[in-house]
Coordinates of C-alpha atoms in Angstrom, one line a residue:
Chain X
X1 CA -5.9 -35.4 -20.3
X2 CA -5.7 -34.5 -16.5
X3 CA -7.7 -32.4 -15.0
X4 CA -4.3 -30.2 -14.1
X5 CA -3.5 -30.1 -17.9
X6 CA -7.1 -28.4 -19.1
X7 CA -6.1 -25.7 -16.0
X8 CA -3.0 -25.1 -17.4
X9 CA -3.8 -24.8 -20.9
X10 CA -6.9 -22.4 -19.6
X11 CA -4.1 -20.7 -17.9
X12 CA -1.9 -20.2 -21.6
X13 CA -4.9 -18.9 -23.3
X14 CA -5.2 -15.8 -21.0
X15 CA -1.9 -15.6 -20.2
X16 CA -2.4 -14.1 -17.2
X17 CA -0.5 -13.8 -13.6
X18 CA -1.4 -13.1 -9.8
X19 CA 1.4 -11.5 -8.2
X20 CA 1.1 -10.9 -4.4
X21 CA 3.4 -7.6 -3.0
X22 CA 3.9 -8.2 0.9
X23 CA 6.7 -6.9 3.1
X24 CA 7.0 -5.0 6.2
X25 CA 5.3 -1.2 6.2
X26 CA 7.6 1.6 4.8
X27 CA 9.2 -1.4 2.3
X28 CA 8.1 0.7 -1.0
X29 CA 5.5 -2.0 -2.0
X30 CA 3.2 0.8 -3.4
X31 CA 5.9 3.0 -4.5
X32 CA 7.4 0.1 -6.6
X33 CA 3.7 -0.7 -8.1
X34 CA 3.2 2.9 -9.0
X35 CA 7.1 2.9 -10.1
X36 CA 6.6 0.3 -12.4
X37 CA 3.2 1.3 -13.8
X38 CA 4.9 5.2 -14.6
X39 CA 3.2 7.3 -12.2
X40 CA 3.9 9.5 -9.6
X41 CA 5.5 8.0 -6.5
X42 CA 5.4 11.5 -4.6
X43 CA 2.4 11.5 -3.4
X44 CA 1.8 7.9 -2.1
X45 CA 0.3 7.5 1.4
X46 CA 0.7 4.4 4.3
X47 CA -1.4 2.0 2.2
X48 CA -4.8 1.3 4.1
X49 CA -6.4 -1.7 2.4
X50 CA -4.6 -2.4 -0.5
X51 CA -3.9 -1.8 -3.9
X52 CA -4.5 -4.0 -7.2
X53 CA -2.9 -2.8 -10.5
X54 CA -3.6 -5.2 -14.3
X55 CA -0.7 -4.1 -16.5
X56 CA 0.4 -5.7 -19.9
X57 CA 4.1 -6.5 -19.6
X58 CA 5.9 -8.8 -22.3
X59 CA 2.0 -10.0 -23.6
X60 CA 1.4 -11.4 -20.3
X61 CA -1.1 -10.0 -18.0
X62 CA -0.2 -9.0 -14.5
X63 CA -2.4 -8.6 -11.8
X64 CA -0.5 -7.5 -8.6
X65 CA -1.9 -7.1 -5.4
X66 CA -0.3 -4.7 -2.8
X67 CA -1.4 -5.5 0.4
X68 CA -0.7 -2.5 3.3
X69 CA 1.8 -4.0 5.7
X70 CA 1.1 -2.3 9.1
X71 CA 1.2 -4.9 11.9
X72 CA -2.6 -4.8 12.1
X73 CA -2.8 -5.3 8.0
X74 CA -0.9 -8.8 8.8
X75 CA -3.2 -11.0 9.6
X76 CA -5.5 -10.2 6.9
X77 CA -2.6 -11.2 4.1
X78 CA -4.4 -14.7 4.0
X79 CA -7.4 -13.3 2.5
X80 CA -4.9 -12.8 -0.7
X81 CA -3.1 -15.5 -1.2
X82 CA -5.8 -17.8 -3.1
X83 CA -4.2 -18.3 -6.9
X84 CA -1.2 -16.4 -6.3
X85 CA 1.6 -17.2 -8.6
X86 CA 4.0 -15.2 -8.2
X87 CA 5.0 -13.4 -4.1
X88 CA 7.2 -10.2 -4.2
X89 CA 8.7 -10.0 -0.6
X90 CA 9.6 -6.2 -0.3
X91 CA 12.3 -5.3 2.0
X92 CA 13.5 -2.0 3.3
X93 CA 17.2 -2.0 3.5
X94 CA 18.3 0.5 5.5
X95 CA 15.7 -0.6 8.4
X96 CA 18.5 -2.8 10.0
X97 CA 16.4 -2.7 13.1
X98 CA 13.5 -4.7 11.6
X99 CA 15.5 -7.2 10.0
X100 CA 14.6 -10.1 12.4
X101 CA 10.8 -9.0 12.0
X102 CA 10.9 -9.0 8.1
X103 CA 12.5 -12.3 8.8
X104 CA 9.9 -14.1 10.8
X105 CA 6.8 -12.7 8.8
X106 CA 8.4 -13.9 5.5
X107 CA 9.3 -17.5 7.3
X108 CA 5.5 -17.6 8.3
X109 CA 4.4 -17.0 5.0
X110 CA 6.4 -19.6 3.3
X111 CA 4.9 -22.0 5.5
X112 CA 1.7 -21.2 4.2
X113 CA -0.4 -23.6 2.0
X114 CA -2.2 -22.0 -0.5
X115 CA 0.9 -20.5 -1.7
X116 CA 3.1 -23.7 -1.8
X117 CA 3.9 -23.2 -5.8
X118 CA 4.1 -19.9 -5.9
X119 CA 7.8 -18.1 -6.8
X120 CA 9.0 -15.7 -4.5
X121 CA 10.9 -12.7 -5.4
X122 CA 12.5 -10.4 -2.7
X123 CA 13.5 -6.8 -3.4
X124 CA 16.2 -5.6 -1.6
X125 CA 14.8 -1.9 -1.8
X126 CA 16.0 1.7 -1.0
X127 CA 19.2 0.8 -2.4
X128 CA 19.7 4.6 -3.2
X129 CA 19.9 5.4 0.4
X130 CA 23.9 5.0 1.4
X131 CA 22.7 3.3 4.7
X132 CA 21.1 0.3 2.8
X133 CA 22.4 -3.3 3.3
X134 CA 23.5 -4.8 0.6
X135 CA 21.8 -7.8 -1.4
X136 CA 24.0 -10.4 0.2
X137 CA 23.4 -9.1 3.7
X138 CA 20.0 -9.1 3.6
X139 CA 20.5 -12.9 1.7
X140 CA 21.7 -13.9 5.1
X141 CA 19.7 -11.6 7.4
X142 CA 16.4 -13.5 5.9
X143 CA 18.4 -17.3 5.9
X144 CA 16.9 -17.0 2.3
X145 CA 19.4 -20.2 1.5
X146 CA 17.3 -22.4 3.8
X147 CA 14.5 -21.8 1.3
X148 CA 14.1 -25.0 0.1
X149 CA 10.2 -25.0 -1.2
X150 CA 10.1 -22.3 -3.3
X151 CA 12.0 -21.2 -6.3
X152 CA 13.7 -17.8 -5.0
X153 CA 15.6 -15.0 -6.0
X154 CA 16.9 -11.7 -4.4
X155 CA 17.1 -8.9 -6.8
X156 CA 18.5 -5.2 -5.1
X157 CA 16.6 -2.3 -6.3
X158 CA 15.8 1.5 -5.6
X159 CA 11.8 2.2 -6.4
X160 CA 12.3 5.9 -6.3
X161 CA 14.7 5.8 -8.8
X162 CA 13.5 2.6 -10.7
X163 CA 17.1 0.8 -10.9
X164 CA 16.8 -3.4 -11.3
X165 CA 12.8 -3.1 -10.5
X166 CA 12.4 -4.7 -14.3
X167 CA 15.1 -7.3 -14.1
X168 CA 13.7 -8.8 -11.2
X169 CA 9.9 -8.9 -12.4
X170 CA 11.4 -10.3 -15.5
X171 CA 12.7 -12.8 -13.7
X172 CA 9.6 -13.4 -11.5
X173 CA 7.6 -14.0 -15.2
X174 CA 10.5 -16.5 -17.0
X175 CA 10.5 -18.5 -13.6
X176 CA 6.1 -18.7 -13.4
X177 CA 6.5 -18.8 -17.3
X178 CA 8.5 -21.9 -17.0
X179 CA 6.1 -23.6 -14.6
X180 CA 2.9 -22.6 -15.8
X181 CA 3.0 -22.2 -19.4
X182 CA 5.4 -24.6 -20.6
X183 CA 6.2 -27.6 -18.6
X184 CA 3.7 -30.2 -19.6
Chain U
X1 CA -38.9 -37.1 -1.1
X2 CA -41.5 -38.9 -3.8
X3 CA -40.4 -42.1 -1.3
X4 CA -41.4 -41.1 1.7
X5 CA -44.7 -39.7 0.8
X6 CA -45.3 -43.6 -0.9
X7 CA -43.7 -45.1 2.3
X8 CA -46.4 -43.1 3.9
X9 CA -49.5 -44.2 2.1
X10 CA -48.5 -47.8 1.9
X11 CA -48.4 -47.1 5.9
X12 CA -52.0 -45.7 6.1
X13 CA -54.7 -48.0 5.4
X14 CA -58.6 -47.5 4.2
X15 CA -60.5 -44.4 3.5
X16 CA -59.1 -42.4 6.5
X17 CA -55.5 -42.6 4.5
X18 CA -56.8 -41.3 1.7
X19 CA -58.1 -38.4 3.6
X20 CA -54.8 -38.0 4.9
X21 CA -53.1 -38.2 1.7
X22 CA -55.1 -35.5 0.1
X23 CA -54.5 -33.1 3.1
X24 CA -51.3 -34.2 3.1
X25 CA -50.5 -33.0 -0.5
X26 CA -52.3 -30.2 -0.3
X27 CA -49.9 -29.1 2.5
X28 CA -47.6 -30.2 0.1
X29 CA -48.8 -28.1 -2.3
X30 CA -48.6 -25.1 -0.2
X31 CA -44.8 -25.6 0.5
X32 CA -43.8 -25.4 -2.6
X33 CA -46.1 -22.4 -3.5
X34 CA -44.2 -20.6 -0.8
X35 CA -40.9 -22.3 -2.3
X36 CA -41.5 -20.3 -5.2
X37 CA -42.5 -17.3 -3.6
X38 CA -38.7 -17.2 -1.2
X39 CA -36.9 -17.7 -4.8
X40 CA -39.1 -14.9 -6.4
X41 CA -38.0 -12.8 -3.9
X42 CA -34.6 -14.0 -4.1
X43 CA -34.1 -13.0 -7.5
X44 CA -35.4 -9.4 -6.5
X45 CA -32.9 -8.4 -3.7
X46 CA -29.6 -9.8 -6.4
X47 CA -31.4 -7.5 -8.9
X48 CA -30.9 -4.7 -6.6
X49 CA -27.0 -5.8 -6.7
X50 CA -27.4 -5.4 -10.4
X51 CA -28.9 -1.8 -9.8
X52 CA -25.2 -1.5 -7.5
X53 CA -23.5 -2.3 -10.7
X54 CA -25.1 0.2 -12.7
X55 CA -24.6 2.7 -9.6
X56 CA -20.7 2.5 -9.9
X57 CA -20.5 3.0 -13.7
X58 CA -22.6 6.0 -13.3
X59 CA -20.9 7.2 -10.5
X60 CA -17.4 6.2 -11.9
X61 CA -18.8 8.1 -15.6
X62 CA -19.6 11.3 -13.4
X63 CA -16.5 11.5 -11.5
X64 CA -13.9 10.5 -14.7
X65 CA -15.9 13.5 -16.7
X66 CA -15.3 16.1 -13.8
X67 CA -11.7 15.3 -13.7
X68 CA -11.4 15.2 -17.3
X69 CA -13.2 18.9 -17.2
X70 CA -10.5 20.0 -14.4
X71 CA -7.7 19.0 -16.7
X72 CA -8.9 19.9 -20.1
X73 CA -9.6 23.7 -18.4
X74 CA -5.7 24.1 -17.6
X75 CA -4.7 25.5 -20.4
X76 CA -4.4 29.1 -20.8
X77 CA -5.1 29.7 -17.1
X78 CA -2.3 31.0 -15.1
X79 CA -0.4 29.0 -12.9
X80 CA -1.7 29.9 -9.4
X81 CA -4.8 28.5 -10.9
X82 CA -3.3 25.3 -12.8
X83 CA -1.7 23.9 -9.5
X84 CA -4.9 24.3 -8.0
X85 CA -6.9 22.5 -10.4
X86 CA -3.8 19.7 -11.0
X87 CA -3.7 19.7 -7.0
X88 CA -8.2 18.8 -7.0
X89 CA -7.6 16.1 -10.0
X90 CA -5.5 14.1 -8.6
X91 CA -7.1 14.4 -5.2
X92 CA -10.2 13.3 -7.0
X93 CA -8.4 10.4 -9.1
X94 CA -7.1 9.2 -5.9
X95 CA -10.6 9.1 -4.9
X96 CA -11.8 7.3 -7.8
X97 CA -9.2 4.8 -7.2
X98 CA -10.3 3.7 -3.7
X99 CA -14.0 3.8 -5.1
X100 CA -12.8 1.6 -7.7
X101 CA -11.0 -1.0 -4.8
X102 CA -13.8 -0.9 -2.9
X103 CA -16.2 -1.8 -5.4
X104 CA -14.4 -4.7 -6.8
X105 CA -16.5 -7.5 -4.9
X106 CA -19.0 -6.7 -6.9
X107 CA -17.8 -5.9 -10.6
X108 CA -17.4 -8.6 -13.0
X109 CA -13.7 -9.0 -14.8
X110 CA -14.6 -6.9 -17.9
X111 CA -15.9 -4.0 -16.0
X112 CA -13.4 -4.0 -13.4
X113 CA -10.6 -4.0 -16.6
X114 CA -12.8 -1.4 -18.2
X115 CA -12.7 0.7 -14.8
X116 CA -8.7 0.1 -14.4
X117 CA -7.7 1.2 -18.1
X118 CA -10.1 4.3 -17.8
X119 CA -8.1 5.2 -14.4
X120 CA -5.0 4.3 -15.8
X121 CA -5.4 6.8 -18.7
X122 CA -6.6 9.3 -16.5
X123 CA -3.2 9.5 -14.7
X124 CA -1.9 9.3 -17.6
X125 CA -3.6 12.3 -18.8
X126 CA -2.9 14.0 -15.4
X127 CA 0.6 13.3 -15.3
X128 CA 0.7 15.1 -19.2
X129 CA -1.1 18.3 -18.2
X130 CA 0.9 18.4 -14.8
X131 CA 4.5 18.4 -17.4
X132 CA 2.7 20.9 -19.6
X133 CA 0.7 23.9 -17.6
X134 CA 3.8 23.3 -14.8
X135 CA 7.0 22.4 -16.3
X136 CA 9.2 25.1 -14.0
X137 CA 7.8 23.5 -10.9
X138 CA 10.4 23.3 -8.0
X139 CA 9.5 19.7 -7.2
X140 CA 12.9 17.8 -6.9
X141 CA 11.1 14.4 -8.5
X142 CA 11.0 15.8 -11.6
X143 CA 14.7 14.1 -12.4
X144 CA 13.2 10.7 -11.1
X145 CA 10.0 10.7 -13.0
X146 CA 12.6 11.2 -15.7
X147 CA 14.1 7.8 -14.6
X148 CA 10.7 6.5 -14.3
X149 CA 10.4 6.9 -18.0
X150 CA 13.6 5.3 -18.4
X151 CA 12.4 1.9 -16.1
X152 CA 9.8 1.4 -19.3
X153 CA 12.8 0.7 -21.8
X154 CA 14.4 -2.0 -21.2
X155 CA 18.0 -1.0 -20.0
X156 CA 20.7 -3.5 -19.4
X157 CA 21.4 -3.2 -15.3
X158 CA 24.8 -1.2 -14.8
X159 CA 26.2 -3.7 -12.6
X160 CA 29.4 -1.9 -12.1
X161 CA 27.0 0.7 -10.2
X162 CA 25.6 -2.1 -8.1
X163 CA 28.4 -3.1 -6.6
X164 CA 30.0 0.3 -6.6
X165 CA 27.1 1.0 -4.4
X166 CA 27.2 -1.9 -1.9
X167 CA 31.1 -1.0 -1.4
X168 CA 30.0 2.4 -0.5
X169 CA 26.9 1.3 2.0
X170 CA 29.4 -0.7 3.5
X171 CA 32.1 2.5 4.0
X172 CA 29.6 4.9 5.1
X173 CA 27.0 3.2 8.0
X174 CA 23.9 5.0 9.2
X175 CA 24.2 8.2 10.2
X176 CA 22.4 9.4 13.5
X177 CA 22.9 8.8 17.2
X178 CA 22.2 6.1 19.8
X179 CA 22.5 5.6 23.3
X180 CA 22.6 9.0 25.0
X181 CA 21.3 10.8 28.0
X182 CA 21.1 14.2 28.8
X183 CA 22.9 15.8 25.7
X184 CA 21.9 18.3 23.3
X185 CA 22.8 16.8 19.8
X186 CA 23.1 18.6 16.3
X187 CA 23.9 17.5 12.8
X188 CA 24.8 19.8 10.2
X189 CA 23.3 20.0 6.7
X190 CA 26.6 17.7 5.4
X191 CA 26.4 15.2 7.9
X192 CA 22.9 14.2 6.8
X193 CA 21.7 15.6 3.4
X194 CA 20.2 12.5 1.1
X195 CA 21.4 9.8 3.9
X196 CA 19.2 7.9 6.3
X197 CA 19.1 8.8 9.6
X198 CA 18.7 7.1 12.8
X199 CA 18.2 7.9 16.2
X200 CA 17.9 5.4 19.0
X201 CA 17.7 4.8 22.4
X202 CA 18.2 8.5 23.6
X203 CA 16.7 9.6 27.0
X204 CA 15.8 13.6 27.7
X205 CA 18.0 14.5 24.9
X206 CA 17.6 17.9 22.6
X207 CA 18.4 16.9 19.0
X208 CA 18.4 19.5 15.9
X209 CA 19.3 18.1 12.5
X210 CA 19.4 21.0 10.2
X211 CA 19.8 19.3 6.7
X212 CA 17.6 17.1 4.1
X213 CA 18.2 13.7 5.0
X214 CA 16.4 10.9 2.7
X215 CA 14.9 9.1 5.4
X216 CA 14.3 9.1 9.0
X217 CA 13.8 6.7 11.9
X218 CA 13.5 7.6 15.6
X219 CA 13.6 4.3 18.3
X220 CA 13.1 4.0 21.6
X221 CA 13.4 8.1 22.2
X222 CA 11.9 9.1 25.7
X223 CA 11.4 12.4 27.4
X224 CA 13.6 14.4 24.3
X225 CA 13.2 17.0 21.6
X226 CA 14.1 16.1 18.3
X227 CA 13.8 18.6 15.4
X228 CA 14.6 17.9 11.8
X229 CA 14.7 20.1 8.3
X230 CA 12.6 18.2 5.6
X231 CA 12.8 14.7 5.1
X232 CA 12.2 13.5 1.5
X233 CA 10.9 10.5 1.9
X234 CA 8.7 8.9 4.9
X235 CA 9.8 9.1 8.6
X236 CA 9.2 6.1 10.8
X237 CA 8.6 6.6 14.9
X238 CA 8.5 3.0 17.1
X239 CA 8.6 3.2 20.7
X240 CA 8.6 6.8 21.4
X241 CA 7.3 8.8 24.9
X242 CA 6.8 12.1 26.5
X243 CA 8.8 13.7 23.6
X244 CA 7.9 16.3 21.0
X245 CA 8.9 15.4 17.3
X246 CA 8.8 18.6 14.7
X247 CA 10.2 17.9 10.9
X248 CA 8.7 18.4 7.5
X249 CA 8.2 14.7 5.4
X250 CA 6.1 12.8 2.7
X251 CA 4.7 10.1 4.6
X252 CA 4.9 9.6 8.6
X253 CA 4.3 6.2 10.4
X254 CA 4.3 5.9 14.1
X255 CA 4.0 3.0 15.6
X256 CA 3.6 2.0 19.7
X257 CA 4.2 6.5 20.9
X258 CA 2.7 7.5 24.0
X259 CA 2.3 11.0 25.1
X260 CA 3.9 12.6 22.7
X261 CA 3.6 16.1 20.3
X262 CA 4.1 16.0 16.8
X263 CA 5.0 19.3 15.1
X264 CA 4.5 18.2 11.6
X265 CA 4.4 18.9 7.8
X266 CA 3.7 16.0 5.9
X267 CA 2.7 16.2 1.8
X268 CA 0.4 12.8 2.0
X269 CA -0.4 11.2 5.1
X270 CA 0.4 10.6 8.5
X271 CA -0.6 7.2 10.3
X272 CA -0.6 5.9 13.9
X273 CA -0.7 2.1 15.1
X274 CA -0.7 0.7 18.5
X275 CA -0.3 4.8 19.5
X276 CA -1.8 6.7 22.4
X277 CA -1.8 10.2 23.5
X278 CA -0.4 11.4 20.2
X279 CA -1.1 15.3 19.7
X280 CA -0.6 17.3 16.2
X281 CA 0.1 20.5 15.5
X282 CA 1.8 22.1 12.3
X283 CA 5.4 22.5 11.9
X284 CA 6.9 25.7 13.2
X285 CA 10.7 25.3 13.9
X286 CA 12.7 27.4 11.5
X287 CA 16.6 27.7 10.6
X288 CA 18.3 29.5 8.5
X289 CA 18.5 27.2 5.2
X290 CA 14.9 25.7 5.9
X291 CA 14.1 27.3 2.5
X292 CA 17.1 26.2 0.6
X293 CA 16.6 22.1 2.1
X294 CA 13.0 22.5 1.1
X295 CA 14.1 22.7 -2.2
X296 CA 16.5 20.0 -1.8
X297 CA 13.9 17.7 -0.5
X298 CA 10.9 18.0 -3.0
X299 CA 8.3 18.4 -0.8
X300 CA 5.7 20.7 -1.5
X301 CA 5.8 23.8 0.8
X302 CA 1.9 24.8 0.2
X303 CA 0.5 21.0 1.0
X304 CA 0.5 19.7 4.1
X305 CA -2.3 17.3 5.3
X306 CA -1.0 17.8 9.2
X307 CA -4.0 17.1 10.7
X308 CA -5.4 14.4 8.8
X309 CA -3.6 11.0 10.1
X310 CA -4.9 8.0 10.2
X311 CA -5.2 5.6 13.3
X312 CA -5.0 2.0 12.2
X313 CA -6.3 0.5 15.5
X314 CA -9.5 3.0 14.6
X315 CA -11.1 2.3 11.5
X316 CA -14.5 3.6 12.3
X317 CA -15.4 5.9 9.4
X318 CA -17.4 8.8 10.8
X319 CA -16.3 9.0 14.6
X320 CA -12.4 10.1 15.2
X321 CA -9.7 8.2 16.8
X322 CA -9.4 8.6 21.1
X323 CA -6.0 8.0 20.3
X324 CA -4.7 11.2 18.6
X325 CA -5.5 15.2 18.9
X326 CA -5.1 18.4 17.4
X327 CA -3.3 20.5 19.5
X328 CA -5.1 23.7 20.5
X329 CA -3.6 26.5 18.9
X330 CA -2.9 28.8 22.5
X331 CA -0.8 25.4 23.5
X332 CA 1.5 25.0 20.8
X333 CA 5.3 25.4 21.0
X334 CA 6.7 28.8 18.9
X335 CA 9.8 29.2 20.4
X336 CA 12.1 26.6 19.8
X337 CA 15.5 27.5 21.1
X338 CA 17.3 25.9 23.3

């Protein structure tokens, strides 16, 4: 028995995940944490420092981070990607102007080490508003098909009205599920 | 270490070694005396860490009793009073939150857990005496924290509204103006009401938007006037100079503004980042159906946090940001037309 199998099976026991929340400021990263945890998105301020959340969804145990995302936040991103399994890349759709910036600071992050195995989800958020871009713009506006180390998905969703915010951290769980829990 | 004392003695010869050998461990002796001392001591300063623990689970007790007191003593009292208490508990959960991240270096898994499911059935609590003592409130959320309990089932996506919806992003583009000099530019209340708006690139312009758009975004605006009915959601201001801003939101970000005024209502917070010369003051401009997009946007008419913004460059707790003011009441703007 390796070494890597006593981690994983210490890993099935708690059943437990690490999910980073990064994007651009003004994404909704908070507002989707406090979206999916039930509580009241009205009140939510620029997020200074960050935010961690544990929630019990399908019996597995989620910790997500939300890290703020203001330029000066960035560089301190690093100091949260230890263990991650699981990166939700938050976009804001209608902010066609920043496009090229979400681009290059999701780019950079792939590149990073430390979160080499992790899955990486990106919601295509503020689908409500009737400027957003759709998914398949924003596919192409990130090159998210030359994402060739990570398993990906893009999932479109609204946070302040909740729409698709479950499908696509169901599909973050099946896809770290698959990796960590099962495969052997 | 044994070694080298041996190595040593099997270098010294006769009785003068010995001497030598004796001081020698007595010095020896003395070390580790003083060893034990250091890791006496050591183990006092991490007990005063332990003491830290205990600290935060008394503090955190105290504070989750006091908000547990606010909410228990809604009922019966009259609303004035309710939304005054509801308004101080969740300030204070809010508060207990950022205790709670700041004090996770030092909490072990279990009480960190503890702590979270405590807070978590606090807003639970909160949120249940807020739909109780206020159910009649005139917040427009109240249909999405209806969908919010919705998101908890598990519904089947509509996906004939999902791509319904990218048809229809596709038909109607951005509303807003860019590229204009000199002009004085209005939107009315259909143009704009639950879109996003975006202005850009406009140079000594006069813009009025009177309407409740979803969401707002001003780039590269020099030398103009830009005034806008309440926003529901966040505004975001990049690049922006010599202008003066006025319009009611939930959040505000500005980013990279010189020189510029900032007539503002705003229901959390307002930030600044790379900013300079920024000045605050609270919103004034009126219009006829200011009331009526009030309503349509949600916000909450009696909160607004104005002059509390926070400067990212300036994270000295204590002393306030060069980079932002208040502006003095005998400077502000009350006459807005053009």
């Amino acid at each position: 028995m390796g070494l890597l199998t006593i981690l994983k099976k210490m890993k099935q026991k708690e059943r437990e995940m690490r999910l980073l929340m990064l994007g651009l400021d003004n994404a909704g990263k908070t507002t989707i944490l406090k979206k999916f945890n039930g509580e009241d998105v009205s009140t939510i301020s620029p997020t200074l420092g960050f935010n961690i959340q544990t929630l019990e969804h399908r019996g597995f145990k989620l910790n997500i981070w939300d890290v703020g995302g203001q330029k000066s936040l960035r560089s301190y991103w690093r100091n949260y990607f230890e263990s991650t399994d699981g990166l939700v890349w938050v976009v804001d759709s209608a902010d066609r102007l920043r496009m090229e910036d979400c681009r290059q600071e999701l780019s950079a992050l792939l590149l990073e080490e430390r979160l080499a195995g992790a899955t990486l989800l990106v919601f295509a958020n503020k689908q409500d508003l009737p400027g957003a871009l759709s998914q398949e713009a924003i596919r192409e506006a990130l090159a998210l098909e030359q994402i060739k180390s990570h398993h990906w998905c893009i999932i479109s969703c609204s946070a302040v009205t909740g729409e698709n915010l479950l499908s696509g951290v169901d599909w973050l769980l099946d896809d770290i599920a698959a990796r960590i829990f099962t495969a052997d | 270490m044994r070694v080298m004392i041996i190595s040593e003695v099997i270098q010294d010869d006769g009785f003068d070694g010995a001497a030598k050998m004796k001081e020698r461990l007595q010095r020896r002796n003395q070390t580790r005396i003083e060893d034990a001392e250091r890791r006496k001591e050591e183990k006092e300063s991490r007990s005063v860490a332990e003491e830290k623990d205990e600290y935060f689970s008394k503090m955190f007790g105290e504070q989750r009793a006091a908000i547990e007191e606010l909410l228990s003593g809604c009922s019966g009292a009259d609303r004035a009073a309710v939304s005054q208490k509801l308004e101080e508990a969740t300030a204070k959960t809010a508060q207990l939150q950022k205790f709670l991240n700041d004090s996770v270096l030092f909490l072990t898994q279990y009480e960190l857990r503890q702590s979270q499911a405590a807070l978590q059935k606090l807003q639970a609590s909160l949120a249940e005496a807020r739909e109780k003592a206020l159910p009649k409130k005139k917040f427009a959320f109240r249909a999405r924290s209806k969908a919010a309990d919705k998101v908890s089932a598990p519904e089947p996506a509509p996906p004939a509204a999902g791509s319904g919806e990218v048809d229809s992003a596709a038909a109607a583009e951005q509303s807003g103006f860019s590229n204009m000099d000199n002009e004085f530019l209005t939107k009315t209340s259909e143009e704009i009401q639950k879109r996003d708006v975006l202005l850009t690139h406009l140079t000594n312009c006069k813009v009025r938007l009177f309407g409740s758009p979803s969401t707002l975004h001003l780039k590269h605006i020099h030398g103009c006037e830009v005034l806008c009915g309440p926003v529901s959601s966040s505004v975001f201001v990049d690049h922006c100079s010599n202008s003066t801003l006025g319009f009611p939101c939930q959040q505000l970000r500005t980013h990279n503004t010189t020189d510029t005024q900032v007539y503002l209502h705003v229901t959390s917070r307002a930030i600044i980042e790379d900013c300079q010369g920024v000045s605050f003051a609270p919103f004034s401009w009126s219009y006829p159906n200011l009331d009526q997009d009030f309503s349509v946007s949600g916000l909450s008419r009696e909160r607004n946090n104005w002059n509390q913004v926070d400067d990212f460059n300036w994270l000295a707790a204590g002393t306030p940001s060069p980079n932002w003011t208040v502006i003095p009441e005998a400077d502000r703007k009350t006459s807005w037309d053009p």
